[in-house]
mmCIF file of N, CA and C in Angstrom:
data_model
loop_
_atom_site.group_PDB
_atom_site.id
_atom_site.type_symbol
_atom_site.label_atom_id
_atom_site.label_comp_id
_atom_site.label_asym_id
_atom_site.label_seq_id
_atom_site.Cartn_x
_atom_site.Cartn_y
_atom_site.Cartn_z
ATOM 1 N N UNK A 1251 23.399 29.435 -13.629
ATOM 2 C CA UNK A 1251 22.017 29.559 -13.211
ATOM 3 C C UNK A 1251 21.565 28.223 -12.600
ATOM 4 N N UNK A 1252 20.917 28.463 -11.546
ATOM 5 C CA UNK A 1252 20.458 27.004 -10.426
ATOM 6 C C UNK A 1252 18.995 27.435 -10.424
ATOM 7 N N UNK A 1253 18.287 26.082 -10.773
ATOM 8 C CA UNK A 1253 16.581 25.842 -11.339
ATOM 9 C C UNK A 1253 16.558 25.247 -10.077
ATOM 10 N N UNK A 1254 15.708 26.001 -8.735
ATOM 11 C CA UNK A 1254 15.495 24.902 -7.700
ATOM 12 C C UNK A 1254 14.157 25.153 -7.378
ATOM 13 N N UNK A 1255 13.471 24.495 -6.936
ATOM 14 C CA UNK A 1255 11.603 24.926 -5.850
ATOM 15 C C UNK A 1255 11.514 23.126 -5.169
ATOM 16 N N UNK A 1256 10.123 23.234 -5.262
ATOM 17 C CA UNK A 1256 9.356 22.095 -4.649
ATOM 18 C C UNK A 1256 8.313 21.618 -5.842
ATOM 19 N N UNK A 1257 7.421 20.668 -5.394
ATOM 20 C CA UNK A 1257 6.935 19.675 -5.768
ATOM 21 C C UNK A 1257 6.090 19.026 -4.922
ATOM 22 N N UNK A 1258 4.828 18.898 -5.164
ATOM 23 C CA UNK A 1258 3.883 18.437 -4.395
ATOM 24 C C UNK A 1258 3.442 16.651 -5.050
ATOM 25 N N UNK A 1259 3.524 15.606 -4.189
ATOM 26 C CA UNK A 1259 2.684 14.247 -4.878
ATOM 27 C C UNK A 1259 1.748 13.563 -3.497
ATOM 28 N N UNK A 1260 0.653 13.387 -4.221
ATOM 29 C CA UNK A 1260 -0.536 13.102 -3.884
ATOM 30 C C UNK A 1260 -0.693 11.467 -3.927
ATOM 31 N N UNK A 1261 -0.798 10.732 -2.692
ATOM 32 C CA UNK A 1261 -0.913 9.239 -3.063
ATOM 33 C C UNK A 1261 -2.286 8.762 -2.341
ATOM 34 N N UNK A 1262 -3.037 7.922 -3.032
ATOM 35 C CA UNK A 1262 -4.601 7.462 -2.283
ATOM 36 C C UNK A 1262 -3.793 6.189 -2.078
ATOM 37 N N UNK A 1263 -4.060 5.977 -0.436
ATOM 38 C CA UNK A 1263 -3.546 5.030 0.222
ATOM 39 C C UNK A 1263 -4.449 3.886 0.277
ATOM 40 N N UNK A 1264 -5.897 4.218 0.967
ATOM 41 C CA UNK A 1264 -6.858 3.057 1.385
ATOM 42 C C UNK A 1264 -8.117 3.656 0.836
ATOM 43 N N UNK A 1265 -9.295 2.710 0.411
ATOM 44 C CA UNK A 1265 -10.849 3.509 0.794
ATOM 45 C C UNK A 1265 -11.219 2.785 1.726
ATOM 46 N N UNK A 1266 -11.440 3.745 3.064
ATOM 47 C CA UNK A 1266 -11.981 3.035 4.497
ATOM 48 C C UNK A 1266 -13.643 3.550 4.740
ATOM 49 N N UNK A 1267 -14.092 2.898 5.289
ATOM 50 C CA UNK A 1267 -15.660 3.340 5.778
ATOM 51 C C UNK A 1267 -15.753 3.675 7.104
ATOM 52 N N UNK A 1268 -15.616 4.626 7.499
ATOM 53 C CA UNK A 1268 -15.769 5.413 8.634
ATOM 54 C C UNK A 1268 -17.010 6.564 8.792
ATOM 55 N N UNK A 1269 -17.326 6.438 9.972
ATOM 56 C CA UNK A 1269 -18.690 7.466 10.390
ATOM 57 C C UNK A 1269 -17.792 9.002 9.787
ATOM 58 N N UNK A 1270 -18.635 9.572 9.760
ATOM 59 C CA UNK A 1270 -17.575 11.060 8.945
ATOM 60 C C UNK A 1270 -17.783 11.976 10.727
ATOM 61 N N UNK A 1271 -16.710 12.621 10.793
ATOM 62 C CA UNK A 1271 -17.299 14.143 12.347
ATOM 63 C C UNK A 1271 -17.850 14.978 11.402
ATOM 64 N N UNK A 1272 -18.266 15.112 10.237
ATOM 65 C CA UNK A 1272 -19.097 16.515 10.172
ATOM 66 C C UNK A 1272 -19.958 16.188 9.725
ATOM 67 N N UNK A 1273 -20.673 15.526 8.999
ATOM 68 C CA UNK A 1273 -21.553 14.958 8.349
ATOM 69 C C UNK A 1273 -22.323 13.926 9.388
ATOM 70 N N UNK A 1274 -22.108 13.212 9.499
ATOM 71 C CA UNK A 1274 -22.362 12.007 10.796
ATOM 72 C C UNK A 1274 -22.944 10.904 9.964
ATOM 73 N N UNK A 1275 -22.474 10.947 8.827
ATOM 74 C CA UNK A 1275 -23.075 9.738 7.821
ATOM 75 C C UNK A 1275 -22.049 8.239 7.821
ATOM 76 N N UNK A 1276 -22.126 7.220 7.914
ATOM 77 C CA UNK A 1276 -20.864 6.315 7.639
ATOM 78 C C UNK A 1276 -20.761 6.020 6.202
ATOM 79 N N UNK A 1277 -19.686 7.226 5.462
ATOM 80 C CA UNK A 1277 -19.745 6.753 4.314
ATOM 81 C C UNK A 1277 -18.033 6.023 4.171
ATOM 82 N N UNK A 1278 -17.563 5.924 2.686
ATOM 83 C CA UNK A 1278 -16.358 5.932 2.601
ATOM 84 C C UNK A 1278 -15.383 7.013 2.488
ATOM 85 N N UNK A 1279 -14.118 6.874 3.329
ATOM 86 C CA UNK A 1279 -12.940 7.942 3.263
ATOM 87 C C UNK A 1279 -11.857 7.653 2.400
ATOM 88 N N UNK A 1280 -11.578 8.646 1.818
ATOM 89 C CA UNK A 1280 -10.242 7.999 0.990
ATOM 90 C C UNK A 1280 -9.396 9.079 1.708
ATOM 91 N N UNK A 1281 -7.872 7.891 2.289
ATOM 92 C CA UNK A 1281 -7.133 8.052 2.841
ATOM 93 C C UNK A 1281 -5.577 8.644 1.988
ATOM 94 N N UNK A 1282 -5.423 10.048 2.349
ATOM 95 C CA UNK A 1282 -4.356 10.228 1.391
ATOM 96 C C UNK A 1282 -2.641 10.533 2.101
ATOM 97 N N UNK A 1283 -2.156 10.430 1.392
ATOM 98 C CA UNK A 1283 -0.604 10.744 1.952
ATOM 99 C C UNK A 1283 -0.175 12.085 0.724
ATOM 100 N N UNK A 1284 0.268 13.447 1.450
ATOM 101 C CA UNK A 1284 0.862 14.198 0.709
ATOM 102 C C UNK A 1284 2.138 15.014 0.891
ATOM 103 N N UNK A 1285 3.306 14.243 -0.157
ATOM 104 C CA UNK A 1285 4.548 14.342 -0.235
ATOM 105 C C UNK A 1285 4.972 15.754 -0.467
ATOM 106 N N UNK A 1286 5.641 16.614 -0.431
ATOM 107 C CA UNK A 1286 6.466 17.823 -1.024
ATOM 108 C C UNK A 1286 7.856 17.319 -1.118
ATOM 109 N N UNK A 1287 8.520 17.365 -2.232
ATOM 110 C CA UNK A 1287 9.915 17.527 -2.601
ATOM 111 C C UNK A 1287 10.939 18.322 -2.925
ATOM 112 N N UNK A 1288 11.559 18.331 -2.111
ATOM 113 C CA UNK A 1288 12.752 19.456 -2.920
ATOM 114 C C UNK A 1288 13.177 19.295 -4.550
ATOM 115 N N UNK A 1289 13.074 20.067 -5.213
ATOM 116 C CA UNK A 1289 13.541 19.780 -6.613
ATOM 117 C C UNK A 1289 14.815 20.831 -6.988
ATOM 118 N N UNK A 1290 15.503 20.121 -7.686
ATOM 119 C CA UNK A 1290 17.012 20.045 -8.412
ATOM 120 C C UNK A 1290 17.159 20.574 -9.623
ATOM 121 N N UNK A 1291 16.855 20.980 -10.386
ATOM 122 C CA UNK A 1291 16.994 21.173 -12.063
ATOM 123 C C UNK A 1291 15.822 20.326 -12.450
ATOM 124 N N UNK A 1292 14.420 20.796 -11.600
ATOM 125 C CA UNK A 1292 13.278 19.605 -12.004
ATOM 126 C C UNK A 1292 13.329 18.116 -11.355
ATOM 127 N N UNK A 1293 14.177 17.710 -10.430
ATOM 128 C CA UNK A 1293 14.824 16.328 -10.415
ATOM 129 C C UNK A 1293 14.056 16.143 -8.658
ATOM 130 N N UNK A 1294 13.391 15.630 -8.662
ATOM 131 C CA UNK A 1294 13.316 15.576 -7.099
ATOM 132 C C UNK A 1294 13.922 14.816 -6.132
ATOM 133 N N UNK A 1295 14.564 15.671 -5.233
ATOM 134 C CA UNK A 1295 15.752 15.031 -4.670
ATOM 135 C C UNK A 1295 15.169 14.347 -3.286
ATOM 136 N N UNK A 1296 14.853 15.025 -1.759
ATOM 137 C CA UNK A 1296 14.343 14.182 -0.681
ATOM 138 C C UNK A 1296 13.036 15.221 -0.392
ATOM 139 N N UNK A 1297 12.356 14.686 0.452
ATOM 140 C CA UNK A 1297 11.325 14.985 0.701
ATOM 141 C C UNK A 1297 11.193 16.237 2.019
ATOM 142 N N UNK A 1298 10.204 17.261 1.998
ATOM 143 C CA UNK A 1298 10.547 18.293 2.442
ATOM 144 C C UNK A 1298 9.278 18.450 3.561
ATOM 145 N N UNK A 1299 8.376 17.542 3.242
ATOM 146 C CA UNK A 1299 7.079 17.506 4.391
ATOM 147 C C UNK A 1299 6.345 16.318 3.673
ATOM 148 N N UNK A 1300 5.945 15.268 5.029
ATOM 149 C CA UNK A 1300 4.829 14.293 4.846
ATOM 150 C C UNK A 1300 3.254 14.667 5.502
ATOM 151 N N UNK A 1301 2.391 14.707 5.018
ATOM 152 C CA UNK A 1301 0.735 14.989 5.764
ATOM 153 C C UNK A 1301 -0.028 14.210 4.843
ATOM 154 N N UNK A 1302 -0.666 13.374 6.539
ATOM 155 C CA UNK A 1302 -2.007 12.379 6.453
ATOM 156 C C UNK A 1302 -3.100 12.945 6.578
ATOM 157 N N UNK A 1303 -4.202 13.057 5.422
ATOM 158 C CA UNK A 1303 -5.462 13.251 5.364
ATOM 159 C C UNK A 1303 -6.341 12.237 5.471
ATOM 160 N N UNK A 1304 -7.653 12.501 6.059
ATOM 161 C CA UNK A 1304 -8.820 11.569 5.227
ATOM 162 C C UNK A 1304 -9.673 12.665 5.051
ATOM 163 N N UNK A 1305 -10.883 12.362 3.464
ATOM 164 C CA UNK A 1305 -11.396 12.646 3.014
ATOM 165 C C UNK A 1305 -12.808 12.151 3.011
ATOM 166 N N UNK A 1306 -13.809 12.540 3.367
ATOM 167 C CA UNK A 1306 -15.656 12.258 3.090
ATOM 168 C C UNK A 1306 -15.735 12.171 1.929
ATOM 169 N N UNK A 1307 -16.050 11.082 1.429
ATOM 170 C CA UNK A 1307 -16.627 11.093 0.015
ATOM 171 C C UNK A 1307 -18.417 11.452 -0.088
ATOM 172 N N UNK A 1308 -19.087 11.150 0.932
ATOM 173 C CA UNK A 1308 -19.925 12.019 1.480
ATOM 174 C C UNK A 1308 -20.120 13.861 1.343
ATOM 175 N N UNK A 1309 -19.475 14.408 2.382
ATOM 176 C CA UNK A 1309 -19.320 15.736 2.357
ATOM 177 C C UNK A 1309 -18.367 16.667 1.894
ATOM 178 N N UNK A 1310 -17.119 15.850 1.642
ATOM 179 C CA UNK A 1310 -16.241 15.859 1.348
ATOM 180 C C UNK A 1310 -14.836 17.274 2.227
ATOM 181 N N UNK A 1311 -15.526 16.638 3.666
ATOM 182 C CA UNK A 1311 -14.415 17.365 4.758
ATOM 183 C C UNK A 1311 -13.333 16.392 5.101
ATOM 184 N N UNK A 1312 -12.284 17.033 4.863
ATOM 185 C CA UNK A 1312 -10.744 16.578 4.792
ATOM 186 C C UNK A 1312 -10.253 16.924 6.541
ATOM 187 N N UNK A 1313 -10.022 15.992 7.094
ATOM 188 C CA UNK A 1313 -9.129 15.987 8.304
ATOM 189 C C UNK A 1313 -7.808 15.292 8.212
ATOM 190 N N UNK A 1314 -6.825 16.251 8.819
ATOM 191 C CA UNK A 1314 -5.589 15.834 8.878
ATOM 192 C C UNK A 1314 -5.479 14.887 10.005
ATOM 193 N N UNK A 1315 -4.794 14.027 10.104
ATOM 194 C CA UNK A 1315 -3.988 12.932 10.873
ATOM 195 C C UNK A 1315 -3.124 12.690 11.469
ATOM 196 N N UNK A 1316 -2.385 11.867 12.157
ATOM 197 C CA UNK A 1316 -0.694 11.765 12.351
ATOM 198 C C UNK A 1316 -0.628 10.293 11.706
ATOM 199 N N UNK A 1317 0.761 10.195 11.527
ATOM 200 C CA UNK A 1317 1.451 9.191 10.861
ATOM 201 C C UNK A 1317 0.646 7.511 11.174
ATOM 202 N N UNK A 1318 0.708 7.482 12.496
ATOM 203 C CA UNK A 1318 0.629 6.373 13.788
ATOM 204 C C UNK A 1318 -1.490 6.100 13.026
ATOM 205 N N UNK A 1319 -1.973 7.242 13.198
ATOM 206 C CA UNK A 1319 -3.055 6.825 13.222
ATOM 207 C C UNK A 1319 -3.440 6.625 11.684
ATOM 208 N N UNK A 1320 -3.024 6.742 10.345
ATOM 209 C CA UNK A 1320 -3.000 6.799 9.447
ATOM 210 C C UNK A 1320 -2.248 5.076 8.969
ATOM 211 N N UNK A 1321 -1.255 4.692 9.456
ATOM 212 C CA UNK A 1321 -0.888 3.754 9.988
ATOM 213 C C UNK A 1321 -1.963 2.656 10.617
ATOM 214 N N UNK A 1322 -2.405 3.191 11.117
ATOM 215 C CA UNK A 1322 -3.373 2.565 12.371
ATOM 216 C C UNK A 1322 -4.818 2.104 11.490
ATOM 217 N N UNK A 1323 -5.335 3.047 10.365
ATOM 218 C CA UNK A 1323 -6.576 2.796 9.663
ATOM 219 C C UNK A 1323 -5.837 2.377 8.467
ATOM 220 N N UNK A 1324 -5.098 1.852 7.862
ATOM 221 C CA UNK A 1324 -4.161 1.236 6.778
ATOM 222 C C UNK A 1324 -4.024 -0.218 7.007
ATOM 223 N N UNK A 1325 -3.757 -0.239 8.846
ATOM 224 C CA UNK A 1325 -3.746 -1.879 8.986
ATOM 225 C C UNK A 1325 -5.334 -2.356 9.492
ATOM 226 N N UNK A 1326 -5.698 -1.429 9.732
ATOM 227 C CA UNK A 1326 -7.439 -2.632 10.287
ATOM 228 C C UNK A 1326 -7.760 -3.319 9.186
ATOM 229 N N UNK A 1327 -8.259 -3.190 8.108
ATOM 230 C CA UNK A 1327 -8.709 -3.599 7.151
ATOM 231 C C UNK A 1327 -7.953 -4.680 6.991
ATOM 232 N N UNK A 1328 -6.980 -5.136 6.532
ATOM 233 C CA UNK A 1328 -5.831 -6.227 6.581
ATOM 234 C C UNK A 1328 -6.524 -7.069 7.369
ATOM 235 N N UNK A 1329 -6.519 -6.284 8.954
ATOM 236 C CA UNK A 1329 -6.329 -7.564 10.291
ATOM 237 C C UNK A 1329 -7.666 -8.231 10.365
ATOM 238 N N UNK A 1330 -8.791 -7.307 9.675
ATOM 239 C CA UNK A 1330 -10.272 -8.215 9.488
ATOM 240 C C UNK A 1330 -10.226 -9.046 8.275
ATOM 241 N N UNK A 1331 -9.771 -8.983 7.386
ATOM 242 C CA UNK A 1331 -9.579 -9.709 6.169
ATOM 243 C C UNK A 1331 -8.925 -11.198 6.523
ATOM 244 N N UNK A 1332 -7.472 -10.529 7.522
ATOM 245 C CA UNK A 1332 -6.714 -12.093 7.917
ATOM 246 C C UNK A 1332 -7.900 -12.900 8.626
ATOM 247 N N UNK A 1333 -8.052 -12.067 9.660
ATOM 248 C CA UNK A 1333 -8.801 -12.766 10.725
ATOM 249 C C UNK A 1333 -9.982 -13.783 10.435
ATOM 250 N N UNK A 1334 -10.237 -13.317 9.244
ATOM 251 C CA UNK A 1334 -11.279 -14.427 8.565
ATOM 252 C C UNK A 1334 -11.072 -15.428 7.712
ATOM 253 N N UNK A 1335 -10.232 -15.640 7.312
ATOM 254 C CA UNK A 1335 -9.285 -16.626 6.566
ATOM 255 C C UNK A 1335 -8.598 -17.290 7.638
ATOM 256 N N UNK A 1336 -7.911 -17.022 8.911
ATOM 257 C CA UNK A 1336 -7.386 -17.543 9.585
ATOM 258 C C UNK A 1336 -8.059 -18.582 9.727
ATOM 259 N N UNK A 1337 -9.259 -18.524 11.123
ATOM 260 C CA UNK A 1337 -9.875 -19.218 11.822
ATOM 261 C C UNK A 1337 -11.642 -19.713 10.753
ATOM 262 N N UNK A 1338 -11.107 -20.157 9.704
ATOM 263 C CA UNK A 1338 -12.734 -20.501 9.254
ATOM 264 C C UNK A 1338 -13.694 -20.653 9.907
ATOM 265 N N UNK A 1339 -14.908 -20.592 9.835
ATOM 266 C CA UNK A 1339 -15.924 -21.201 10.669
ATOM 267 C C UNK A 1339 -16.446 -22.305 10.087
ATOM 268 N N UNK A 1340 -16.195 -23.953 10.422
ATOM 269 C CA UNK A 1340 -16.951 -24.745 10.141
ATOM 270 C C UNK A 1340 -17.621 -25.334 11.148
ATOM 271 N N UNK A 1341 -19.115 -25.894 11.677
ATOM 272 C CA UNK A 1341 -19.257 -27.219 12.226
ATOM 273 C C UNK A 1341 -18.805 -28.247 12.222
ATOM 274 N N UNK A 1342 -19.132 -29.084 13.125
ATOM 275 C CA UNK A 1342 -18.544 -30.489 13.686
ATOM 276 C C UNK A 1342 -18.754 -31.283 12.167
ATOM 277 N N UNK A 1343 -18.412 -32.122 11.423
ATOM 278 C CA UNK A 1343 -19.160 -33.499 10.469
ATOM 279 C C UNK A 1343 -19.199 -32.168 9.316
ATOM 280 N N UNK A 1344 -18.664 -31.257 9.059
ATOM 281 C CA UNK A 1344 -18.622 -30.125 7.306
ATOM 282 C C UNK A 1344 -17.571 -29.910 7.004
ATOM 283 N N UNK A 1345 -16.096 -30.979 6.988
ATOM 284 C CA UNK A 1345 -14.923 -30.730 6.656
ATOM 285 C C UNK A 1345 -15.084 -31.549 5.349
ATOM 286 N N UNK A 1346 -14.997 -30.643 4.324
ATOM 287 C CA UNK A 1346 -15.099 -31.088 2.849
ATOM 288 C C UNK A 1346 -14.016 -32.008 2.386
ATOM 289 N N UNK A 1347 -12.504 -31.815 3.098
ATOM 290 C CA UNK A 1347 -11.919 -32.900 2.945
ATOM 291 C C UNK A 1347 -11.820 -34.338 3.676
ATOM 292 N N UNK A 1348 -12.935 -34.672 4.150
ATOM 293 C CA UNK A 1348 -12.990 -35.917 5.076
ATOM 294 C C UNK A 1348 -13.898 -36.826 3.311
ATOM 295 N N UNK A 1349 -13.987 -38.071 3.950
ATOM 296 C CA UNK A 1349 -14.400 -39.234 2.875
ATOM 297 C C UNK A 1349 -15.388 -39.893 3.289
#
């Protein structure tokens, strides 16, 4: 006797703040990734479908994605975070390490 099916896993990737399309509110989205697996005797072996959602925490309408653009709202957040640490903003005579 062979125990085989699938398996569904659910991962929250980012919370992004985006204008919502149905709502038209800018609230936060939580960005999800959802796995299906082939399973073995319960054992999950490789993966059988990947799909990118985001979610309204607002209205709570779910739009699907592609990889690239899911990708794409995963790294903005990062590149504004660096970007401000990079290049500080000080004036001329406010470098705290001068004497």
């Amino acid at each position: 006797m062979i125990i085989f099916g699938t398996r569904g896993y659910l991962y929250q990737l980012a919370m992004l703040t985006l204008v919502c399309g149905h709502c038209g509110n800018p609230a936060a989205h939580t960005l999800r990734k959802r796995v299906t697996k082939f399973t073995l005797f319960f054992v999950p072996l490789f993966p059988i479908s990947v799909k990118y959602t985001t979610q309204c925490t607002f209205c709570g309408m779910e739009q699907k994605i592609t990889k690239e653009q899911a990708d794409g709202l995963q790294a903005q957040p990062q590149q504004q975070a660096y970007g401000q640490q990079d290049a500080p903003q000080q004036q001329a005579g406010q470098n705290p390490y001068q004497g």
